[in-house]
XYZ file of C-alpha atoms in Angstrom:
617
model
C 14.653 -2.965 -4.793
C 14.109 -6.284 -6.361
C 11.925 -9.312 -6.833
C 12.307 -12.546 -4.906
C 11.079 -15.963 -6.053
C 11.305 -19.545 -4.884
C 9.786 -22.976 -4.302
C 10.508 -26.184 -2.403
C 11.941 -28.381 -5.162
C 14.612 -28.171 -7.853
C 13.574 -27.021 -11.328
C 15.884 -24.594 -13.121
C 13.630 -23.700 -16.042
C 10.776 -22.860 -13.692
C 12.741 -20.573 -11.392
C 14.084 -18.817 -14.484
C 10.514 -18.322 -15.709
C 9.569 -16.767 -12.358
C 12.519 -14.414 -12.627
C 11.523 -13.494 -16.180
C 7.977 -12.643 -15.042
C 9.245 -10.243 -12.373
C 12.222 -8.784 -14.239
C 10.632 -5.296 -14.306
C 11.209 -5.093 -10.539
C 14.950 -5.675 -10.911
C 16.299 -4.912 -14.377
C 19.986 -4.644 -13.380
C 20.861 -8.266 -12.536
C 19.303 -11.706 -12.144
C 20.356 -14.866 -10.334
C 19.356 -18.365 -9.224
C 20.350 -20.703 -6.390
C 19.394 -24.394 -6.405
C 19.665 -27.240 -3.937
C 17.908 -30.605 -3.896
C 15.115 -29.115 -1.761
C 14.821 -25.481 -2.817
C 15.067 -23.202 -5.849
C 15.578 -19.490 -5.153
C 15.518 -16.635 -7.664
C 16.242 -12.942 -7.633
C 16.092 -9.853 -9.856
C 18.087 -6.841 -8.728
C 17.511 -3.118 -8.928
C 20.897 -1.854 -7.753
C 20.586 0.984 -5.245
C 23.228 0.288 -2.567
C 26.667 -0.934 -3.761
C 26.228 -1.103 -7.516
C 29.060 -3.627 -7.911
C 28.783 -7.354 -8.626
C 29.374 -7.975 -4.908
C 25.660 -7.331 -4.432
C 24.591 -10.222 -6.686
C 21.768 -12.398 -5.330
C 20.831 -14.953 -4.204
C 23.746 -14.319 -1.827
C 25.476 -17.018 0.201
C 27.187 -16.658 3.552
C 30.917 -17.294 3.523
C 30.442 -20.717 5.137
C 27.739 -21.564 2.510
C 25.267 -22.411 5.281
C 22.799 -19.609 4.550
C 21.403 -18.235 1.275
C 19.308 -15.071 1.007
C 17.087 -13.506 -1.630
C 16.092 -10.052 -0.424
C 13.849 -7.203 -1.592
C 14.000 -3.881 0.218
C 16.196 -1.477 2.105
C 17.475 -1.549 5.701
C 18.184 2.079 6.534
C 20.135 1.360 9.727
C 22.247 -1.424 8.225
C 25.526 0.381 8.896
C 24.876 0.411 12.660
C 23.953 -3.289 12.589
C 27.012 -4.026 10.463
C 29.256 -2.369 13.039
C 27.693 -4.487 15.790
C 28.258 -7.654 13.760
C 31.853 -6.711 13.002
C 32.477 -6.432 16.716
C 31.257 -10.035 16.969
C 33.827 -11.134 14.362
C 31.844 -11.051 11.112
C 33.569 -9.846 7.949
C 31.863 -8.488 4.844
C 32.697 -8.697 1.150
C 30.199 -6.016 0.018
C 28.696 -2.708 1.122
C 25.125 -3.989 0.716
C 22.428 -4.140 3.344
C 21.580 -7.627 2.023
C 24.791 -9.075 3.417
C 24.090 -7.393 6.774
C 20.628 -8.994 6.849
C 22.154 -12.393 6.050
C 24.598 -12.284 8.959
C 22.089 -10.672 11.297
C 19.876 -13.703 10.745
C 22.811 -16.028 11.271
C 23.588 -14.299 14.582
C 20.127 -13.642 16.022
C 17.690 -15.783 14.027
C 14.167 -14.351 13.736
C 15.001 -11.799 16.454
C 17.034 -9.914 13.842
C 13.737 -8.468 12.563
C 13.472 -6.371 15.731
C 16.710 -4.607 14.784
C 15.761 -3.593 11.253
C 14.504 -0.140 10.333
C 13.334 -0.487 6.778
C 11.069 -2.079 4.214
C 11.590 -5.647 3.125
C 10.432 -9.028 1.949
C 13.037 -11.758 2.339
C 13.686 -15.480 2.167
C 16.671 -17.069 3.918
C 17.503 -20.754 3.432
C 19.476 -22.815 5.940
C 21.140 -25.311 3.610
C 21.978 -27.676 6.499
C 18.558 -27.936 8.155
C 16.663 -27.334 4.842
C 14.579 -24.738 6.714
C 13.309 -21.622 4.926
C 12.605 -18.325 6.699
C 10.228 -15.845 5.011
C 9.534 -12.384 6.444
C 7.733 -9.139 5.571
C 8.344 -5.678 7.057
C 6.254 -4.243 9.884
C 3.963 -2.053 7.766
C 3.779 -4.218 4.634
C 5.619 -1.768 2.386
C 7.004 -4.605 0.263
C 4.663 -7.366 -0.989
C 5.121 -11.093 -0.431
C 2.812 -13.815 -1.775
C 2.878 -17.568 -1.279
C 1.073 -20.680 -2.496
C 0.651 -23.588 -0.117
C -1.191 -26.768 -1.015
C -0.243 -30.413 -0.752
C 3.529 -30.642 -0.826
C 4.038 -27.495 -2.924
C 5.200 -24.244 -1.376
C 5.897 -21.327 -3.738
C 6.625 -17.684 -2.945
C 7.190 -14.491 -4.912
C 7.019 -10.709 -4.849
C 4.208 -10.965 -7.404
C 1.415 -13.466 -8.064
C 2.068 -13.607 -11.806
C 5.315 -15.491 -11.097
C 3.527 -18.040 -8.886
C 1.064 -18.634 -11.721
C 3.935 -19.926 -13.874
C 3.477 -23.160 -11.880
C 0.811 -25.746 -12.592
C -1.259 -25.142 -9.455
C -4.845 -25.174 -8.228
C -5.749 -21.491 -8.109
C -9.413 -20.948 -8.853
C -11.451 -17.886 -7.950
C -11.763 -17.188 -4.225
C -15.452 -16.310 -3.807
C -15.042 -14.983 -0.270
C -12.413 -12.568 -1.585
C -14.760 -11.658 -4.450
C -17.433 -10.630 -1.937
C -14.962 -8.600 0.085
C -13.556 -6.898 -3.021
C -16.847 -5.507 -4.270
C -17.580 -4.078 -0.827
C -14.101 -2.741 0.136
C -12.696 -2.332 -3.420
C -9.600 -4.337 -2.398
C -8.857 -7.642 -0.652
C -7.143 -7.450 2.762
C -4.432 -9.947 3.661
C -3.992 -12.825 4.097
C -6.487 -13.526 1.271
C -6.078 -12.892 -2.436
C -8.543 -13.340 -5.281
C -7.067 -16.803 -5.861
C -7.712 -19.930 -3.856
C -4.551 -21.258 -2.165
C -2.542 -18.078 -2.845
C -2.014 -15.800 0.149
C -0.381 -12.524 1.134
C 1.935 -12.787 4.103
C 0.550 -10.254 6.555
C 2.713 -7.263 7.524
C 4.929 -7.829 10.587
C 4.831 -11.626 10.171
C 7.329 -14.318 9.331
C 6.940 -17.922 8.224
C 9.239 -20.873 8.840
C 8.998 -23.961 6.592
C 10.936 -26.994 7.827
C 12.294 -29.876 5.748
C 9.098 -31.899 6.337
C 7.063 -29.077 4.816
C 5.434 -28.010 8.087
C 4.708 -24.303 8.310
C 4.549 -21.993 11.318
C 3.596 -18.312 11.154
C 4.522 -15.719 13.794
C 3.677 -12.069 14.316
C 6.744 -10.149 15.478
C 5.443 -6.549 15.864
C 2.195 -4.714 16.549
C 0.838 -1.509 18.046
C 0.152 -2.253 21.693
C -2.287 0.453 22.828
C 0.286 1.978 25.132
C -0.741 4.899 27.333
C -1.295 8.200 25.564
C 1.245 10.991 25.784
C 0.233 14.318 27.314
C 2.964 16.933 26.873
C 2.085 18.553 23.551
C 5.340 20.482 23.168
C 7.370 17.351 23.824
C 5.292 15.413 21.302
C 5.885 18.054 18.634
C 9.603 17.925 19.285
C 9.627 14.119 18.983
C 7.587 14.209 15.759
C 9.995 16.719 14.239
C 13.110 14.816 15.318
C 11.808 11.473 14.054
C 10.613 12.854 10.715
C 13.934 14.552 10.089
C 15.795 11.362 10.960
C 13.444 9.212 8.888
C 13.855 11.364 5.765
C 17.626 11.525 6.220
C 17.839 7.728 6.525
C 15.819 7.314 3.340
C 18.208 9.485 1.345
C 20.733 6.641 1.605
C 21.436 5.622 -1.989
C 24.179 5.211 -4.576
C 21.729 6.473 -7.205
C 19.806 9.782 -7.449
C 16.815 10.309 -5.108
C 13.754 12.461 -5.814
C 10.334 13.068 -4.247
C 6.748 12.780 -5.478
C 5.368 16.249 -4.753
C 1.646 16.901 -4.498
C -0.118 19.908 -3.063
C -0.567 18.250 0.318
C 1.096 18.646 3.685
C 2.972 15.331 3.781
C 4.979 15.559 0.559
C 5.570 19.273 1.204
C 7.198 18.444 4.559
C 9.385 15.772 2.960
C 10.427 18.163 0.183
C 11.241 20.861 2.720
C 13.455 18.541 4.785
C 15.228 17.324 1.648
C 15.780 20.903 0.466
C 17.324 21.733 3.825
C 19.814 18.880 3.431
C 20.601 19.286 -0.278
C 21.044 22.106 -2.788
C 19.561 19.997 -5.571
C 16.222 18.289 -5.028
C 14.283 16.696 -7.896
C 10.505 16.838 -7.493
C 7.908 15.131 -9.697
C 4.223 15.903 -10.217
C 1.509 14.883 -12.632
C -1.558 16.721 -13.874
C -4.378 16.391 -16.375
C -4.725 18.189 -19.695
C -7.162 21.071 -19.769
C -10.805 20.211 -19.282
C -13.832 22.359 -18.512
C -13.106 21.652 -14.825
C -9.312 21.636 -15.019
C -8.883 23.617 -11.807
C -10.704 20.960 -9.780
C -8.492 18.125 -10.973
C -5.240 20.080 -11.139
C -5.432 21.761 -7.754
C -2.623 19.575 -6.345
C -0.610 19.968 -9.544
C -0.707 23.761 -9.349
C 0.106 23.911 -5.643
C 3.006 21.490 -6.167
C 4.424 23.850 -8.799
C 4.230 26.703 -6.297
C 5.881 24.577 -3.600
C 8.694 23.576 -5.966
C 9.371 27.265 -6.580
C 9.251 27.925 -2.828
C 11.921 25.305 -2.095
C 13.820 25.965 -5.349
C 13.682 22.349 -6.493
C 14.357 20.994 -9.953
C 10.727 20.336 -10.785
C 9.467 17.842 -13.377
C 5.861 18.042 -14.548
C 3.917 15.561 -16.645
C 0.489 16.187 -18.126
C -1.647 13.256 -19.219
C -4.934 12.777 -21.032
C -7.732 10.244 -20.839
C -6.101 8.480 -23.811
C -2.897 7.926 -21.847
C -4.923 6.266 -19.091
C -7.077 4.265 -21.483
C -4.036 2.998 -23.415
C -2.326 1.851 -20.194
C -5.293 0.513 -18.260
C -4.717 -3.160 -19.065
C -1.010 -2.838 -18.289
C -1.897 -1.263 -14.936
C -4.115 -4.174 -13.965
C -1.472 -6.665 -15.100
C 1.160 -5.058 -12.890
C -1.213 -4.759 -9.914
C -1.657 -8.575 -9.904
C -4.775 -8.324 -7.762
C -7.911 -6.380 -8.663
C -7.786 -3.167 -6.631
C -10.379 -0.640 -7.735
C -8.783 2.790 -7.652
C -9.056 5.131 -10.630
C -5.766 6.826 -9.763
C -3.636 3.669 -10.293
C -2.751 4.273 -13.932
C -1.901 7.872 -13.097
C 0.490 6.511 -10.432
C 2.088 4.211 -12.998
C 2.527 6.957 -15.613
C 4.087 9.284 -13.042
C 6.539 6.539 -12.006
C 7.381 5.711 -15.621
C 8.311 9.328 -16.353
C 10.143 9.739 -13.047
C 12.444 6.778 -13.630
C 14.002 8.631 -16.564
C 15.590 11.016 -14.033
C 15.986 9.076 -10.751
C 15.720 5.497 -9.508
C 14.543 6.309 -5.970
C 11.696 8.575 -4.832
C 10.233 9.499 -1.473
C 6.448 9.630 -1.110
C 4.033 10.931 1.511
C 2.120 7.670 2.123
C 0.966 7.203 5.716
C 0.721 10.795 6.918
C -3.086 10.834 6.810
C -3.474 7.521 8.626
C -0.991 8.406 11.357
C -2.061 11.967 12.062
C -5.772 12.034 11.234
C -5.856 13.475 7.745
C -8.999 11.715 6.529
C -12.519 12.940 7.066
C -13.582 9.514 8.315
C -11.517 9.937 11.479
C -13.030 13.340 12.209
C -16.557 12.103 11.571
C -16.001 9.054 13.752
C -14.608 11.206 16.558
C -17.585 13.529 16.182
C -19.996 10.592 16.347
C -18.368 9.419 19.590
C -19.103 12.828 21.114
C -22.569 13.294 19.627
C -23.819 9.920 20.849
C -23.494 11.356 24.334
C -25.608 14.425 23.483
C -29.428 14.162 23.786
C -31.146 15.263 20.586
C -27.969 15.199 18.473
C -29.664 13.217 15.726
C -32.430 15.814 15.435
C -29.871 18.656 15.318
C -27.968 16.962 12.493
C -31.147 16.504 10.488
C -31.973 20.166 11.050
C -28.612 21.089 9.518
C -29.342 18.807 6.578
C -26.715 16.264 7.565
C -27.054 12.495 7.413
C -27.510 11.008 10.856
C -27.342 7.349 9.797
C -23.851 6.808 11.180
C -24.959 8.066 14.611
C -26.928 4.835 14.961
C -23.888 2.604 14.342
C -22.084 0.875 17.171
C -18.280 1.177 17.370
C -16.638 -1.830 15.743
C -17.490 -3.618 12.511
C -20.746 -1.751 11.970
C -19.147 1.691 12.285
C -16.108 0.747 10.212
C -18.275 -0.599 7.391
C -20.456 2.512 7.437
C -17.407 4.491 6.328
C -15.609 1.975 4.142
C -18.055 -0.485 2.609
C -19.981 0.116 -0.596
C -23.731 0.254 -0.065
C -25.133 -3.250 0.188
C -28.161 -2.626 -2.034
C -25.852 -1.451 -4.843
C -23.542 -4.475 -4.625
C -26.448 -6.903 -4.434
C -28.058 -5.298 -7.483
C -25.319 -6.563 -9.810
C -23.420 -9.332 -7.947
C -25.560 -12.436 -8.329
C -23.779 -15.791 -8.189
C -22.136 -16.480 -4.811
C -23.209 -13.096 -3.460
C -22.792 -13.216 0.318
C -23.146 -10.058 2.402
C -21.955 -11.837 5.570
C -18.393 -12.482 4.392
C -17.026 -8.973 5.011
C -18.396 -8.358 8.519
C -17.265 -11.825 9.576
C -13.760 -11.209 8.233
C -13.481 -7.774 9.859
C -14.760 -9.105 13.169
C -12.275 -11.969 13.262
C -9.287 -9.987 11.998
C -9.625 -6.537 13.564
C -12.525 -6.251 15.993
C -12.453 -9.228 18.338
C -12.242 -6.554 21.002
C -13.627 -3.035 20.545
C -12.152 0.090 22.119
C -15.409 1.872 22.894
C -13.668 4.689 24.789
C -11.495 5.671 21.800
C -12.728 3.875 18.712
C -11.102 6.504 16.492
C -7.724 5.192 17.643
C -8.772 1.631 16.813
C -10.102 2.846 13.450
C -6.634 4.198 12.639
C -5.044 0.922 13.835
C -7.238 -0.974 11.400
C -6.353 1.319 8.507
C -2.637 0.871 9.251
C -2.968 -2.916 9.208
C -5.268 -3.183 6.201
C -5.904 -0.092 4.078
C -2.295 1.098 4.047
C -0.717 -2.308 3.397
C -3.237 -3.880 1.058
C -4.486 -0.861 -0.904
C -2.271 2.221 -0.626
C 1.179 0.615 -0.330
C 0.310 -2.212 -2.711
C -0.577 0.417 -5.288
C 2.570 2.462 -4.599
C 4.852 -0.570 -4.828
C 3.372 -2.189 -7.920
C 2.971 1.017 -9.916
C 6.510 2.232 -9.195
C 8.188 -1.158 -9.583
C 6.469 -1.671 -12.937
C 9.148 0.726 -14.194
C 11.943 -0.331 -11.854
C 11.497 2.691 -9.555
C 11.985 2.374 -5.795
C 9.549 4.322 -3.628
C 10.376 4.998 0.035
C 7.897 6.194 2.657
C 9.388 8.256 5.521
C 6.100 8.586 7.428
C 5.973 4.801 7.839
C 9.173 4.496 9.825
C 7.918 2.157 12.568
C 9.256 4.495 15.270
C 7.074 7.315 13.968
C 4.080 4.963 13.668
C 4.507 3.952 17.314
C 4.799 7.578 18.401
C 1.778 8.728 16.372
C -0.342 5.961 17.908
C 0.282 7.443 21.369
C -0.779 10.959 20.384
C -4.317 11.756 21.614
C -6.839 12.098 18.805
C -7.783 15.512 20.203
C -4.266 16.677 19.241
C -4.781 15.454 15.683
C -8.387 16.357 14.855
C -10.316 19.591 15.098
C -12.970 21.829 13.621
C -12.388 25.367 12.412
C -16.017 26.402 12.564
C -19.570 25.124 12.780
C -20.086 21.724 14.358
C -22.277 20.567 11.464
C -20.677 22.688 8.771
C -19.094 21.502 5.586
C -16.189 19.214 6.387
C -14.197 20.504 3.430
C -14.368 24.027 4.897
C -14.368 23.391 8.626
C -12.611 20.111 9.319
C -8.963 20.345 10.282
C -6.811 17.232 10.499
C -3.159 16.586 11.296
C -3.121 19.548 13.668
C -0.103 18.468 15.665
C 1.826 17.553 12.513
C 1.129 20.997 11.079
C 2.379 22.627 14.272
C 5.445 20.386 14.613
C 6.571 20.910 11.003
C 5.337 24.484 10.471
C 8.737 25.683 9.252
C 8.253 23.645 6.052
C 4.619 24.546 5.404
C 3.900 27.738 3.437
C 0.641 29.495 4.293
C -0.990 28.500 0.997
C -0.465 24.814 1.937
C -1.525 25.233 5.568
C -4.722 27.122 4.762
C -6.117 24.963 1.979
C -8.846 22.456 2.876
C -8.229 18.715 2.661
C -8.513 18.081 -1.069
C -7.401 14.583 -1.972
C -5.936 13.497 -5.276
C -8.738 13.396 -7.831
C -8.804 12.352 -11.453
C -11.518 13.107 -14.017
C -12.430 9.388 -14.035
C -16.163 9.960 -13.525
C -16.163 12.268 -16.574
C -14.064 9.820 -18.577
C -16.717 7.132 -18.109
C -19.229 9.446 -19.775
C -16.932 10.105 -22.723
C -13.731 8.400 -23.926
C -14.195 5.343 -21.670
C -17.797 4.730 -22.724
C -17.065 2.187 -25.519
C -14.773 0.175 -23.227
C -17.346 0.234 -20.435
C -20.105 -0.973 -22.733
C -17.838 -3.802 -23.859
C -16.666 -5.007 -20.425
C -20.171 -4.727 -18.953
C -21.452 -7.135 -21.571
C -22.167 -10.797 -20.849
C -20.205 -11.793 -23.949
C -16.988 -10.066 -22.805
C -15.644 -12.823 -20.590
C -16.875 -16.415 -20.529
C -15.759 -17.087 -16.956
C -17.824 -14.243 -15.459
C -21.043 -14.658 -17.427
C -22.936 -15.967 -14.407
C -21.378 -13.665 -11.804
C -23.160 -10.432 -12.677
C -26.508 -9.027 -13.678
C -25.271 -7.314 -16.818
C -28.585 -5.615 -17.542
C -28.387 -3.923 -14.164
C -24.788 -2.875 -14.867
C -25.669 -1.423 -18.275
C -28.484 0.550 -16.618
C -26.050 1.802 -13.994
C -23.702 2.940 -16.757
C -26.455 4.750 -18.658
C -27.656 6.457 -15.469
C -24.099 7.590 -14.734
C -23.625 8.886 -18.277
C -26.897 10.837 -18.089
C -25.893 12.093 -14.599
C -29.015 10.598 -13.105
C -26.775 8.815 -10.572
C -23.092 8.913 -9.699
C -21.639 5.389 -9.955
C -17.872 5.741 -10.365
C -16.944 3.194 -7.665
C -19.424 0.579 -8.891
C -18.489 0.874 -12.550
C -14.736 1.098 -11.967
C -14.742 -1.936 -9.663
C -16.560 -4.128 -12.183
C -14.452 -2.874 -15.085
C -11.260 -3.597 -13.100
C -12.456 -7.074 -12.178
C -13.493 -7.930 -15.739
C -10.145 -6.835 -17.195
C -8.294 -8.672 -14.393
C -10.280 -11.882 -14.903
C -9.600 -11.926 -18.618
C -5.866 -11.358 -18.046
C -5.313 -13.857 -15.240
C -8.161 -16.361 -15.094
C -9.886 -16.735 -18.460
C -7.216 -18.880 -20.102
């Protein structure tokens, strides 16, 4: 794992500065390549072939092509063998060199051959053409600036900001952020700085003209029917995916929670190795310690079950408070998630033992682990039942979502913050139309009314996973030079899961209108396919989620910080953006438990800290 940097002119000091800004991503080596038209930089975290032969930027033997690469190609040995049969010779054992010659042989079509995670730039020194690409699921980040005759790219925005560029606040992104709590690609919170969307590549020619192409997507292929065959395929692909991601010349561990996904990964690893390192994090004792440490305690039990070498870390509110600013700095973009600093502290402790970890990201989105999928599927059925709304009200359940049409309206009813809350504090440039317009244009030009739950999952894979979940996983692990791999997001498994009927994924254990936590059952087919790795105490627990005591922290140790950042005097550049009196009232009502406002308060706090770090210069 590494960082990649570059721009379309020659300036040694500047490319060195970009490398310096992203050195945490690749602490083992650093390099620069310069031509009259391009400057390329690289920082290396050595995972495959630890020798100097893996130094980047790497040139082809004929000097025609130069690559700076971040990621892992898990099937690179098979591709290497194919290239050797075509006459290519290799000086290293790295996957980077395989990618370089695969591009030389097949051009952009090489992307179809790769099984892995990556962000890459390849320069043709003869044509002066640059090729930029990002992996299918967006596991590795890639940003670029494009205005006038300047084109700049990097793994992180902070390196792009080393340039003297026009990068003011993007007010459309601001409106999206406070409603979704993150900004989906291609936008960022800066004007003129963009995220390259997952499964896309860009070509920049010597005249500076840019073309962007999508090279992979889920195609709504026909659903599979044979349940036993599906289970067999899921099991075979998951085993193969985990085995591929154990490829490393440095030790590999796994982030172990109390959930199904990381338990399955741990079980497969334990089957293949006598020594598995697992890592978990919990919170120091509070009056409600059991609630917040449920995953922590189950993970301990699972580690004993699989006889792993288990590493536990316990943190306090002070640990989070002391590292909050550093978290936001490493995230680059404001993403409001109170678990981010916990992620970073877990990664920081883990890197003392291993340099590669496997995580369970993607299992919920692929196999229906979230309540929102069950509720949406239930709504699809209930809308066909006369009197369903009355029945729900009789059971004391909200029926508001029953009135939503499939598409933008339904999606926002699950994901978007309540409009009256956002409008109560966001004043200048507040525009409630930005988000629905963006969602409509990006994801819902056509609506699958027959199976909107499937389209809902598609949208989460393209947006939520890439721009919130994976962005958080990448930035928080790479802040400490730790590589995180995600077996569930092998594109073959993603394609298979998309063809599994939602009825095989989602179910109810009891009353139709009962408590979801007690009666909703997700990931049914995954549970059945991988039952050999799932102890009863994991199978029988309700969907829990990974909580932190953040709402309590805001009432106690975080209160002074909150009062400071929710003040008009805190940050000059945001004085006219918010109604600070309304925000202070929201804080006081949360502290007194009159209302619960964690999302609102955390999103504003995150934005204020971010703005002061990146914009208020």
